[in-house]
Amino acid sequence: MKMMAKLWLCVSICIISGNSHIASTKEIECNAEQSCKHSVLQCTPNEDCHISCNSKEACFGAQIECPSNAECVISCDAAQACSAINVVASIDSPPQHVHTDVSIGCNAIEACTDANIHAQQMHQLSVTGCHESESCSNLTVFCPSYTNRENCFIAGATNVYAIHGTHDMDS
């Protein structure tokens, strides 16, 4: 039996449950256990976006597409809330740098375990928390590749890929 994903189009705030594709919204709340598990969470371009993963495995394995030219805040506040997520910047045109600032809070046990953050095209990345047991274990981060300043802030043990070495990073 093949499961079909639901498509949700939210204007402002979207609260969902089940495997879904959430398109073009600026606030996504995944408040129930596994409510956004394996979903595609897509932010509206050019608008700040806030994604809250507040229950066990709420965003487990989700694809999170941060907005181009805006702020993207992802809160992972429960056990395994953001485990195995894949974070990317939405880019409508050929790959280029976008003025996207991304902040991810890994604030619970195994909150961001096995997460992949592809920030090469983003302006700035900040990963905070990482104090709870295994909260950032096996986290893989591709830092922004701007060379004019430090723009990759990471708390905790991770696998970090910085094109320009430690000049891109502040830990």
mmCIF file of the C-alpha atoms, coordinates in Angstrom:
data_MODEL
# 
_entry.id   MODEL 
# 
loop_
_atom_site.group_PDB 
_atom_site.id 
_atom_site.type_symbol 
_atom_site.label_atom_id 
_atom_site.label_alt_id 
_atom_site.label_comp_id 
_atom_site.label_asym_id 
_atom_site.label_entity_id 
_atom_site.label_seq_id 
_atom_site.pdbx_PDB_ins_code 
_atom_site.Cartn_x 
_atom_site.Cartn_y 
_atom_site.Cartn_z 
_atom_site.occupancy 
_atom_site.B_iso_or_equiv 
_atom_site.pdbx_formal_charge 
_atom_site.auth_seq_id 
_atom_site.auth_comp_id 
_atom_site.auth_asym_id 
_atom_site.auth_atom_id 
_atom_site.pdbx_PDB_model_num 
ATOM 1   C CA . MET A 1 1   ? 0.000  0.000  0.000   1.00 0.00 ? 1   MET A CA 1 
ATOM 2   C CA . LYS A 1 2   ? 1.485  3.315  -1.066  1.00 0.00 ? 2   LYS A CA 1 
ATOM 3   C CA . MET A 1 3   ? 0.941  6.331  1.189   1.00 0.00 ? 3   MET A CA 1 
ATOM 4   C CA . MET A 1 4   ? 0.149  9.596  -0.528  1.00 0.00 ? 4   MET A CA 1 
ATOM 5   C CA . ALA A 1 5   ? 1.300  12.838 1.041   1.00 0.00 ? 5   ALA A CA 1 
ATOM 6   C CA . LYS A 1 6   ? -1.244 15.547 1.717   1.00 0.00 ? 6   LYS A CA 1 
ATOM 7   C CA . LEU A 1 7   ? -0.656 18.963 0.169   1.00 0.00 ? 7   LEU A CA 1 
ATOM 8   C CA . TRP A 1 8   ? -1.359 21.912 2.425   1.00 0.00 ? 8   TRP A CA 1 
ATOM 9   C CA . LEU A 1 9   ? -1.271 25.546 1.350   1.00 0.00 ? 9   LEU A CA 1 
ATOM 10  C CA . CYS A 1 10  ? -1.294 27.833 4.357   1.00 0.00 ? 10  CYS A CA 1 
ATOM 11  C CA . VAL A 1 11  ? -1.636 31.578 4.252   1.00 0.00 ? 11  VAL A CA 1 
ATOM 12  C CA . SER A 1 12  ? -0.114 32.499 7.606   1.00 0.00 ? 12  SER A CA 1 
ATOM 13  C CA . ILE A 1 13  ? 0.019  29.769 10.246  1.00 0.00 ? 13  ILE A CA 1 
ATOM 14  C CA . CYS A 1 14  ? -0.210 26.078 9.488   1.00 0.00 ? 14  CYS A CA 1 
ATOM 15  C CA . ILE A 1 15  ? -0.770 23.405 12.126  1.00 0.00 ? 15  ILE A CA 1 
ATOM 16  C CA . ILE A 1 16  ? -0.698 19.947 10.598  1.00 0.00 ? 16  ILE A CA 1 
ATOM 17  C CA . SER A 1 17  ? -0.540 16.244 11.263  1.00 0.00 ? 17  SER A CA 1 
ATOM 18  C CA . GLY A 1 18  ? 0.459  13.334 9.060   1.00 0.00 ? 18  GLY A CA 1 
ATOM 19  C CA . ASN A 1 19  ? 2.874  13.038 6.135   1.00 0.00 ? 19  ASN A CA 1 
ATOM 20  C CA . SER A 1 20  ? 2.376  16.243 4.211   1.00 0.00 ? 20  SER A CA 1 
ATOM 21  C CA . HIS A 1 21  ? 3.785  18.780 1.830   1.00 0.00 ? 21  HIS A CA 1 
ATOM 22  C CA . ILE A 1 22  ? 3.300  22.236 3.249   1.00 0.00 ? 22  ILE A CA 1 
ATOM 23  C CA . ALA A 1 23  ? 3.808  24.881 0.618   1.00 0.00 ? 23  ALA A CA 1 
ATOM 24  C CA . SER A 1 24  ? 4.390  28.595 0.981   1.00 0.00 ? 24  SER A CA 1 
ATOM 25  C CA . THR A 1 25  ? 3.752  29.565 4.538   1.00 0.00 ? 25  THR A CA 1 
ATOM 26  C CA . LYS A 1 26  ? 5.608  31.650 7.096   1.00 0.00 ? 26  LYS A CA 1 
ATOM 27  C CA . GLU A 1 27  ? 4.781  29.816 10.329  1.00 0.00 ? 27  GLU A CA 1 
ATOM 28  C CA . ILE A 1 28  ? 4.591  26.036 10.676  1.00 0.00 ? 28  ILE A CA 1 
ATOM 29  C CA . GLU A 1 29  ? 3.732  24.373 13.973  1.00 0.00 ? 29  GLU A CA 1 
ATOM 30  C CA . CYS A 1 30  ? 4.278  20.643 14.348  1.00 0.00 ? 30  CYS A CA 1 
ATOM 31  C CA . ASN A 1 31  ? 2.856  20.139 17.815  1.00 0.00 ? 31  ASN A CA 1 
ATOM 32  C CA . ALA A 1 32  ? 1.777  16.483 17.887  1.00 0.00 ? 32  ALA A CA 1 
ATOM 33  C CA . GLU A 1 33  ? 4.022  13.426 18.016  1.00 0.00 ? 33  GLU A CA 1 
ATOM 34  C CA . GLN A 1 34  ? 5.281  12.637 14.481  1.00 0.00 ? 34  GLN A CA 1 
ATOM 35  C CA . SER A 1 35  ? 2.931  15.325 13.089  1.00 0.00 ? 35  SER A CA 1 
ATOM 36  C CA . CYS A 1 36  ? 5.316  16.496 10.333  1.00 0.00 ? 36  CYS A CA 1 
ATOM 37  C CA . LYS A 1 37  ? 7.382  13.315 10.078  1.00 0.00 ? 37  LYS A CA 1 
ATOM 38  C CA . HIS A 1 38  ? 8.861  12.877 6.574   1.00 0.00 ? 38  HIS A CA 1 
ATOM 39  C CA . SER A 1 39  ? 7.022  16.006 5.360   1.00 0.00 ? 39  SER A CA 1 
ATOM 40  C CA . VAL A 1 40  ? 8.241  18.766 3.063   1.00 0.00 ? 40  VAL A CA 1 
ATOM 41  C CA . LEU A 1 41  ? 8.036  22.066 4.952   1.00 0.00 ? 41  LEU A CA 1 
ATOM 42  C CA . GLN A 1 42  ? 8.412  24.968 2.537   1.00 0.00 ? 42  GLN A CA 1 
ATOM 43  C CA . CYS A 1 43  ? 8.606  28.614 3.576   1.00 0.00 ? 43  CYS A CA 1 
ATOM 44  C CA . THR A 1 44  ? 7.322  31.564 1.560   1.00 0.00 ? 44  THR A CA 1 
ATOM 45  C CA . PRO A 1 45  ? 10.154 33.296 -0.355  1.00 0.00 ? 45  PRO A CA 1 
ATOM 46  C CA . ASN A 1 46  ? 11.150 36.749 0.915   1.00 0.00 ? 46  ASN A CA 1 
ATOM 47  C CA . GLU A 1 47  ? 9.220  36.381 4.201   1.00 0.00 ? 47  GLU A CA 1 
ATOM 48  C CA . ASP A 1 48  ? 10.563 35.413 7.623   1.00 0.00 ? 48  ASP A CA 1 
ATOM 49  C CA . CYS A 1 49  ? 9.650  31.838 8.514   1.00 0.00 ? 49  CYS A CA 1 
ATOM 50  C CA . HIS A 1 50  ? 9.307  30.088 11.883  1.00 0.00 ? 50  HIS A CA 1 
ATOM 51  C CA . ILE A 1 51  ? 9.069  26.310 12.163  1.00 0.00 ? 51  ILE A CA 1 
ATOM 52  C CA . SER A 1 52  ? 8.280  24.782 15.568  1.00 0.00 ? 52  SER A CA 1 
ATOM 53  C CA . CYS A 1 53  ? 8.868  21.076 16.139  1.00 0.00 ? 53  CYS A CA 1 
ATOM 54  C CA . ASN A 1 54  ? 7.559  20.708 19.682  1.00 0.00 ? 54  ASN A CA 1 
ATOM 55  C CA . SER A 1 55  ? 6.736  17.022 20.151  1.00 0.00 ? 55  SER A CA 1 
ATOM 56  C CA . LYS A 1 56  ? 8.609  13.740 19.986  1.00 0.00 ? 56  LYS A CA 1 
ATOM 57  C CA . GLU A 1 57  ? 9.711  13.074 16.374  1.00 0.00 ? 57  GLU A CA 1 
ATOM 58  C CA . ALA A 1 58  ? 7.493  15.974 15.248  1.00 0.00 ? 58  ALA A CA 1 
ATOM 59  C CA . CYS A 1 59  ? 9.682  16.844 12.229  1.00 0.00 ? 59  CYS A CA 1 
ATOM 60  C CA . PHE A 1 60  ? 11.639 13.580 12.005  1.00 0.00 ? 60  PHE A CA 1 
ATOM 61  C CA . GLY A 1 61  ? 13.071 13.143 8.499   1.00 0.00 ? 61  GLY A CA 1 
ATOM 62  C CA . ALA A 1 62  ? 11.409 16.309 7.173   1.00 0.00 ? 62  ALA A CA 1 
ATOM 63  C CA . GLN A 1 63  ? 12.738 18.358 4.250   1.00 0.00 ? 63  GLN A CA 1 
ATOM 64  C CA . ILE A 1 64  ? 12.792 21.994 5.395   1.00 0.00 ? 64  ILE A CA 1 
ATOM 65  C CA . GLU A 1 65  ? 13.108 24.595 2.649   1.00 0.00 ? 65  GLU A CA 1 
ATOM 66  C CA . CYS A 1 66  ? 14.051 27.946 4.159   1.00 0.00 ? 66  CYS A CA 1 
ATOM 67  C CA . PRO A 1 67  ? 12.984 31.133 2.361   1.00 0.00 ? 67  PRO A CA 1 
ATOM 68  C CA . SER A 1 68  ? 15.234 33.063 0.061   1.00 0.00 ? 68  SER A CA 1 
ATOM 69  C CA . ASN A 1 69  ? 16.137 36.548 1.302   1.00 0.00 ? 69  ASN A CA 1 
ATOM 70  C CA . ALA A 1 70  ? 14.587 36.221 4.775   1.00 0.00 ? 70  ALA A CA 1 
ATOM 71  C CA . GLU A 1 71  ? 15.122 34.748 8.228   1.00 0.00 ? 71  GLU A CA 1 
ATOM 72  C CA . CYS A 1 72  ? 14.409 31.068 8.918   1.00 0.00 ? 72  CYS A CA 1 
ATOM 73  C CA . VAL A 1 73  ? 14.061 29.963 12.550  1.00 0.00 ? 73  VAL A CA 1 
ATOM 74  C CA . ILE A 1 74  ? 13.697 26.259 13.346  1.00 0.00 ? 74  ILE A CA 1 
ATOM 75  C CA . SER A 1 75  ? 12.940 25.231 16.942  1.00 0.00 ? 75  SER A CA 1 
ATOM 76  C CA . CYS A 1 76  ? 13.533 21.599 17.902  1.00 0.00 ? 76  CYS A CA 1 
ATOM 77  C CA . ASP A 1 77  ? 12.234 21.392 21.451  1.00 0.00 ? 77  ASP A CA 1 
ATOM 78  C CA . ALA A 1 78  ? 11.417 17.697 22.046  1.00 0.00 ? 78  ALA A CA 1 
ATOM 79  C CA . ALA A 1 79  ? 13.173 14.330 21.883  1.00 0.00 ? 79  ALA A CA 1 
ATOM 80  C CA . GLN A 1 80  ? 14.157 13.534 18.289  1.00 0.00 ? 80  GLN A CA 1 
ATOM 81  C CA . ALA A 1 81  ? 12.008 16.460 17.123  1.00 0.00 ? 81  ALA A CA 1 
ATOM 82  C CA . CYS A 1 82  ? 14.343 17.289 14.222  1.00 0.00 ? 82  CYS A CA 1 
ATOM 83  C CA . SER A 1 83  ? 16.275 14.037 13.879  1.00 0.00 ? 83  SER A CA 1 
ATOM 84  C CA . ALA A 1 84  ? 17.270 13.273 10.288  1.00 0.00 ? 84  ALA A CA 1 
ATOM 85  C CA . ILE A 1 85  ? 15.920 16.586 8.933   1.00 0.00 ? 85  ILE A CA 1 
ATOM 86  C CA . ASN A 1 86  ? 17.363 18.030 5.746   1.00 0.00 ? 86  ASN A CA 1 
ATOM 87  C CA . VAL A 1 87  ? 17.551 21.851 5.712   1.00 0.00 ? 87  VAL A CA 1 
ATOM 88  C CA . VAL A 1 88  ? 18.116 23.749 2.449   1.00 0.00 ? 88  VAL A CA 1 
ATOM 89  C CA . ALA A 1 89  ? 17.617 27.271 1.124   1.00 0.00 ? 89  ALA A CA 1 
ATOM 90  C CA . SER A 1 90  ? 14.865 27.666 -1.442  1.00 0.00 ? 90  SER A CA 1 
ATOM 91  C CA . ILE A 1 91  ? 16.412 29.022 -4.597  1.00 0.00 ? 91  ILE A CA 1 
ATOM 92  C CA . ASP A 1 92  ? 14.170 29.701 -7.561  1.00 0.00 ? 92  ASP A CA 1 
ATOM 93  C CA . SER A 1 93  ? 16.954 30.565 -9.985  1.00 0.00 ? 93  SER A CA 1 
ATOM 94  C CA . PRO A 1 94  ? 20.292 28.846 -10.716 1.00 0.00 ? 94  PRO A CA 1 
ATOM 95  C CA . PRO A 1 95  ? 22.421 28.333 -7.574  1.00 0.00 ? 95  PRO A CA 1 
ATOM 96  C CA . GLN A 1 96  ? 23.541 31.618 -6.095  1.00 0.00 ? 96  GLN A CA 1 
ATOM 97  C CA . HIS A 1 97  ? 23.960 33.100 -2.653  1.00 0.00 ? 97  HIS A CA 1 
ATOM 98  C CA . VAL A 1 98  ? 20.723 34.230 -1.077  1.00 0.00 ? 98  VAL A CA 1 
ATOM 99  C CA . HIS A 1 99  ? 20.417 36.602 1.839   1.00 0.00 ? 99  HIS A CA 1 
ATOM 100 C CA . THR A 1 100 ? 18.955 33.952 4.164   1.00 0.00 ? 100 THR A CA 1 
ATOM 101 C CA . ASP A 1 101 ? 19.803 33.822 7.855   1.00 0.00 ? 101 ASP A CA 1 
ATOM 102 C CA . VAL A 1 102 ? 19.066 30.430 9.414   1.00 0.00 ? 102 VAL A CA 1 
ATOM 103 C CA . SER A 1 103 ? 18.870 29.697 13.132  1.00 0.00 ? 103 SER A CA 1 
ATOM 104 C CA . ILE A 1 104 ? 18.293 26.170 14.447  1.00 0.00 ? 104 ILE A CA 1 
ATOM 105 C CA . GLY A 1 105 ? 17.776 25.450 18.135  1.00 0.00 ? 105 GLY A CA 1 
ATOM 106 C CA . CYS A 1 106 ? 18.462 21.826 19.148  1.00 0.00 ? 106 CYS A CA 1 
ATOM 107 C CA . ASN A 1 107 ? 17.091 21.935 22.665  1.00 0.00 ? 107 ASN A CA 1 
ATOM 108 C CA . ALA A 1 108 ? 16.238 18.365 23.703  1.00 0.00 ? 108 ALA A CA 1 
ATOM 109 C CA . ILE A 1 109 ? 17.625 14.836 23.865  1.00 0.00 ? 109 ILE A CA 1 
ATOM 110 C CA . GLU A 1 110 ? 18.586 13.702 20.334  1.00 0.00 ? 110 GLU A CA 1 
ATOM 111 C CA . ALA A 1 111 ? 16.755 16.774 18.985  1.00 0.00 ? 111 ALA A CA 1 
ATOM 112 C CA . CYS A 1 112 ? 18.925 17.153 15.860  1.00 0.00 ? 112 CYS A CA 1 
ATOM 113 C CA . THR A 1 113 ? 20.621 13.746 15.627  1.00 0.00 ? 113 THR A CA 1 
ATOM 114 C CA . ASP A 1 114 ? 21.557 12.801 12.045  1.00 0.00 ? 114 ASP A CA 1 
ATOM 115 C CA . ALA A 1 115 ? 20.357 16.163 10.688  1.00 0.00 ? 115 ALA A CA 1 
ATOM 116 C CA . ASN A 1 116 ? 21.848 17.597 7.477   1.00 0.00 ? 116 ASN A CA 1 
ATOM 117 C CA . ILE A 1 117 ? 22.083 21.347 7.017   1.00 0.00 ? 117 ILE A CA 1 
ATOM 118 C CA . HIS A 1 118 ? 22.992 22.570 3.541   1.00 0.00 ? 118 HIS A CA 1 
ATOM 119 C CA . ALA A 1 119 ? 23.816 26.232 4.095   1.00 0.00 ? 119 ALA A CA 1 
ATOM 120 C CA . GLN A 1 120 ? 26.353 26.746 1.301   1.00 0.00 ? 120 GLN A CA 1 
ATOM 121 C CA . GLN A 1 121 ? 24.082 29.221 -0.515  1.00 0.00 ? 121 GLN A CA 1 
ATOM 122 C CA . MET A 1 122 ? 22.819 30.910 2.667   1.00 0.00 ? 122 MET A CA 1 
ATOM 123 C CA . HIS A 1 123 ? 24.051 34.142 4.196   1.00 0.00 ? 123 HIS A CA 1 
ATOM 124 C CA . GLN A 1 124 ? 24.439 33.043 7.827   1.00 0.00 ? 124 GLN A CA 1 
ATOM 125 C CA . LEU A 1 125 ? 23.853 29.891 9.886   1.00 0.00 ? 125 LEU A CA 1 
ATOM 126 C CA . SER A 1 126 ? 23.536 29.475 13.643  1.00 0.00 ? 126 SER A CA 1 
ATOM 127 C CA . VAL A 1 127 ? 23.028 26.124 15.387  1.00 0.00 ? 127 VAL A CA 1 
ATOM 128 C CA . THR A 1 128 ? 22.425 26.472 19.133  1.00 0.00 ? 128 THR A CA 1 
ATOM 129 C CA . GLY A 1 129 ? 21.439 24.261 22.036  1.00 0.00 ? 129 GLY A CA 1 
ATOM 130 C CA . CYS A 1 130 ? 23.279 20.975 21.629  1.00 0.00 ? 130 CYS A CA 1 
ATOM 131 C CA . HIS A 1 131 ? 23.586 20.647 25.417  1.00 0.00 ? 131 HIS A CA 1 
ATOM 132 C CA . GLU A 1 132 ? 21.229 17.718 26.012  1.00 0.00 ? 132 GLU A CA 1 
ATOM 133 C CA . SER A 1 133 ? 22.352 14.121 25.554  1.00 0.00 ? 133 SER A CA 1 
ATOM 134 C CA . GLU A 1 134 ? 23.071 13.351 21.880  1.00 0.00 ? 134 GLU A CA 1 
ATOM 135 C CA . SER A 1 135 ? 21.162 16.516 20.863  1.00 0.00 ? 135 SER A CA 1 
ATOM 136 C CA . CYS A 1 136 ? 23.524 17.210 17.957  1.00 0.00 ? 136 CYS A CA 1 
ATOM 137 C CA . SER A 1 137 ? 25.193 13.847 17.424  1.00 0.00 ? 137 SER A CA 1 
ATOM 138 C CA . ASN A 1 138 ? 26.092 13.048 13.837  1.00 0.00 ? 138 ASN A CA 1 
ATOM 139 C CA . LEU A 1 139 ? 24.907 16.490 12.734  1.00 0.00 ? 139 LEU A CA 1 
ATOM 140 C CA . THR A 1 140 ? 26.295 17.357 9.304   1.00 0.00 ? 140 THR A CA 1 
ATOM 141 C CA . VAL A 1 141 ? 26.657 21.039 8.428   1.00 0.00 ? 141 VAL A CA 1 
ATOM 142 C CA . PHE A 1 142 ? 27.759 22.620 5.143   1.00 0.00 ? 142 PHE A CA 1 
ATOM 143 C CA . CYS A 1 143 ? 28.632 26.197 6.148   1.00 0.00 ? 143 CYS A CA 1 
ATOM 144 C CA . PRO A 1 144 ? 27.820 29.298 4.090   1.00 0.00 ? 144 PRO A CA 1 
ATOM 145 C CA . SER A 1 145 ? 30.639 30.039 1.687   1.00 0.00 ? 145 SER A CA 1 
ATOM 146 C CA . TYR A 1 146 ? 30.844 33.811 2.021   1.00 0.00 ? 146 TYR A CA 1 
ATOM 147 C CA . THR A 1 147 ? 34.396 34.965 2.683   1.00 0.00 ? 147 THR A CA 1 
ATOM 148 C CA . ASN A 1 148 ? 33.874 38.490 4.011   1.00 0.00 ? 148 ASN A CA 1 
ATOM 149 C CA . ARG A 1 149 ? 33.092 37.477 7.618   1.00 0.00 ? 149 ARG A CA 1 
ATOM 150 C CA . GLU A 1 150 ? 32.445 34.623 10.006  1.00 0.00 ? 150 GLU A CA 1 
ATOM 151 C CA . ASN A 1 151 ? 28.987 33.343 9.231   1.00 0.00 ? 151 ASN A CA 1 
ATOM 152 C CA . CYS A 1 152 ? 28.728 29.808 10.597  1.00 0.00 ? 152 CYS A CA 1 
ATOM 153 C CA . PHE A 1 153 ? 28.012 29.558 14.341  1.00 0.00 ? 153 PHE A CA 1 
ATOM 154 C CA . ILE A 1 154 ? 27.758 26.049 15.782  1.00 0.00 ? 154 ILE A CA 1 
ATOM 155 C CA . ALA A 1 155 ? 27.409 24.767 19.346  1.00 0.00 ? 155 ALA A CA 1 
ATOM 156 C CA . GLY A 1 156 ? 28.343 21.140 19.997  1.00 0.00 ? 156 GLY A CA 1 
ATOM 157 C CA . ALA A 1 157 ? 30.092 18.339 18.155  1.00 0.00 ? 157 ALA A CA 1 
ATOM 158 C CA . THR A 1 158 ? 29.330 18.129 14.443  1.00 0.00 ? 158 THR A CA 1 
ATOM 159 C CA . ASN A 1 159 ? 30.689 17.234 11.041  1.00 0.00 ? 159 ASN A CA 1 
ATOM 160 C CA . VAL A 1 160 ? 31.374 20.646 9.510   1.00 0.00 ? 160 VAL A CA 1 
ATOM 161 C CA . TYR A 1 161 ? 32.216 21.459 5.903   1.00 0.00 ? 161 TYR A CA 1 
ATOM 162 C CA . ALA A 1 162 ? 33.532 25.003 5.436   1.00 0.00 ? 162 ALA A CA 1 
ATOM 163 C CA . ILE A 1 163 ? 34.738 25.870 1.936   1.00 0.00 ? 163 ILE A CA 1 
ATOM 164 C CA . HIS A 1 164 ? 37.134 28.533 3.223   1.00 0.00 ? 164 HIS A CA 1 
ATOM 165 C CA . GLY A 1 165 ? 38.194 26.608 6.325   1.00 0.00 ? 165 GLY A CA 1 
ATOM 166 C CA . THR A 1 166 ? 37.821 28.073 9.772   1.00 0.00 ? 166 THR A CA 1 
ATOM 167 C CA . HIS A 1 167 ? 37.595 31.614 8.347   1.00 0.00 ? 167 HIS A CA 1 
ATOM 168 C CA . ASP A 1 168 ? 33.885 30.889 7.761   1.00 0.00 ? 168 ASP A CA 1 
ATOM 169 C CA . MET A 1 169 ? 33.287 29.753 11.315  1.00 0.00 ? 169 MET A CA 1 
ATOM 170 C CA . ASP A 1 170 ? 32.851 30.995 14.851  1.00 0.00 ? 170 ASP A CA 1 
ATOM 171 C CA . SER A 1 171 ? 32.309 28.322 17.476  1.00 0.00 ? 171 SER A CA 1 
# 
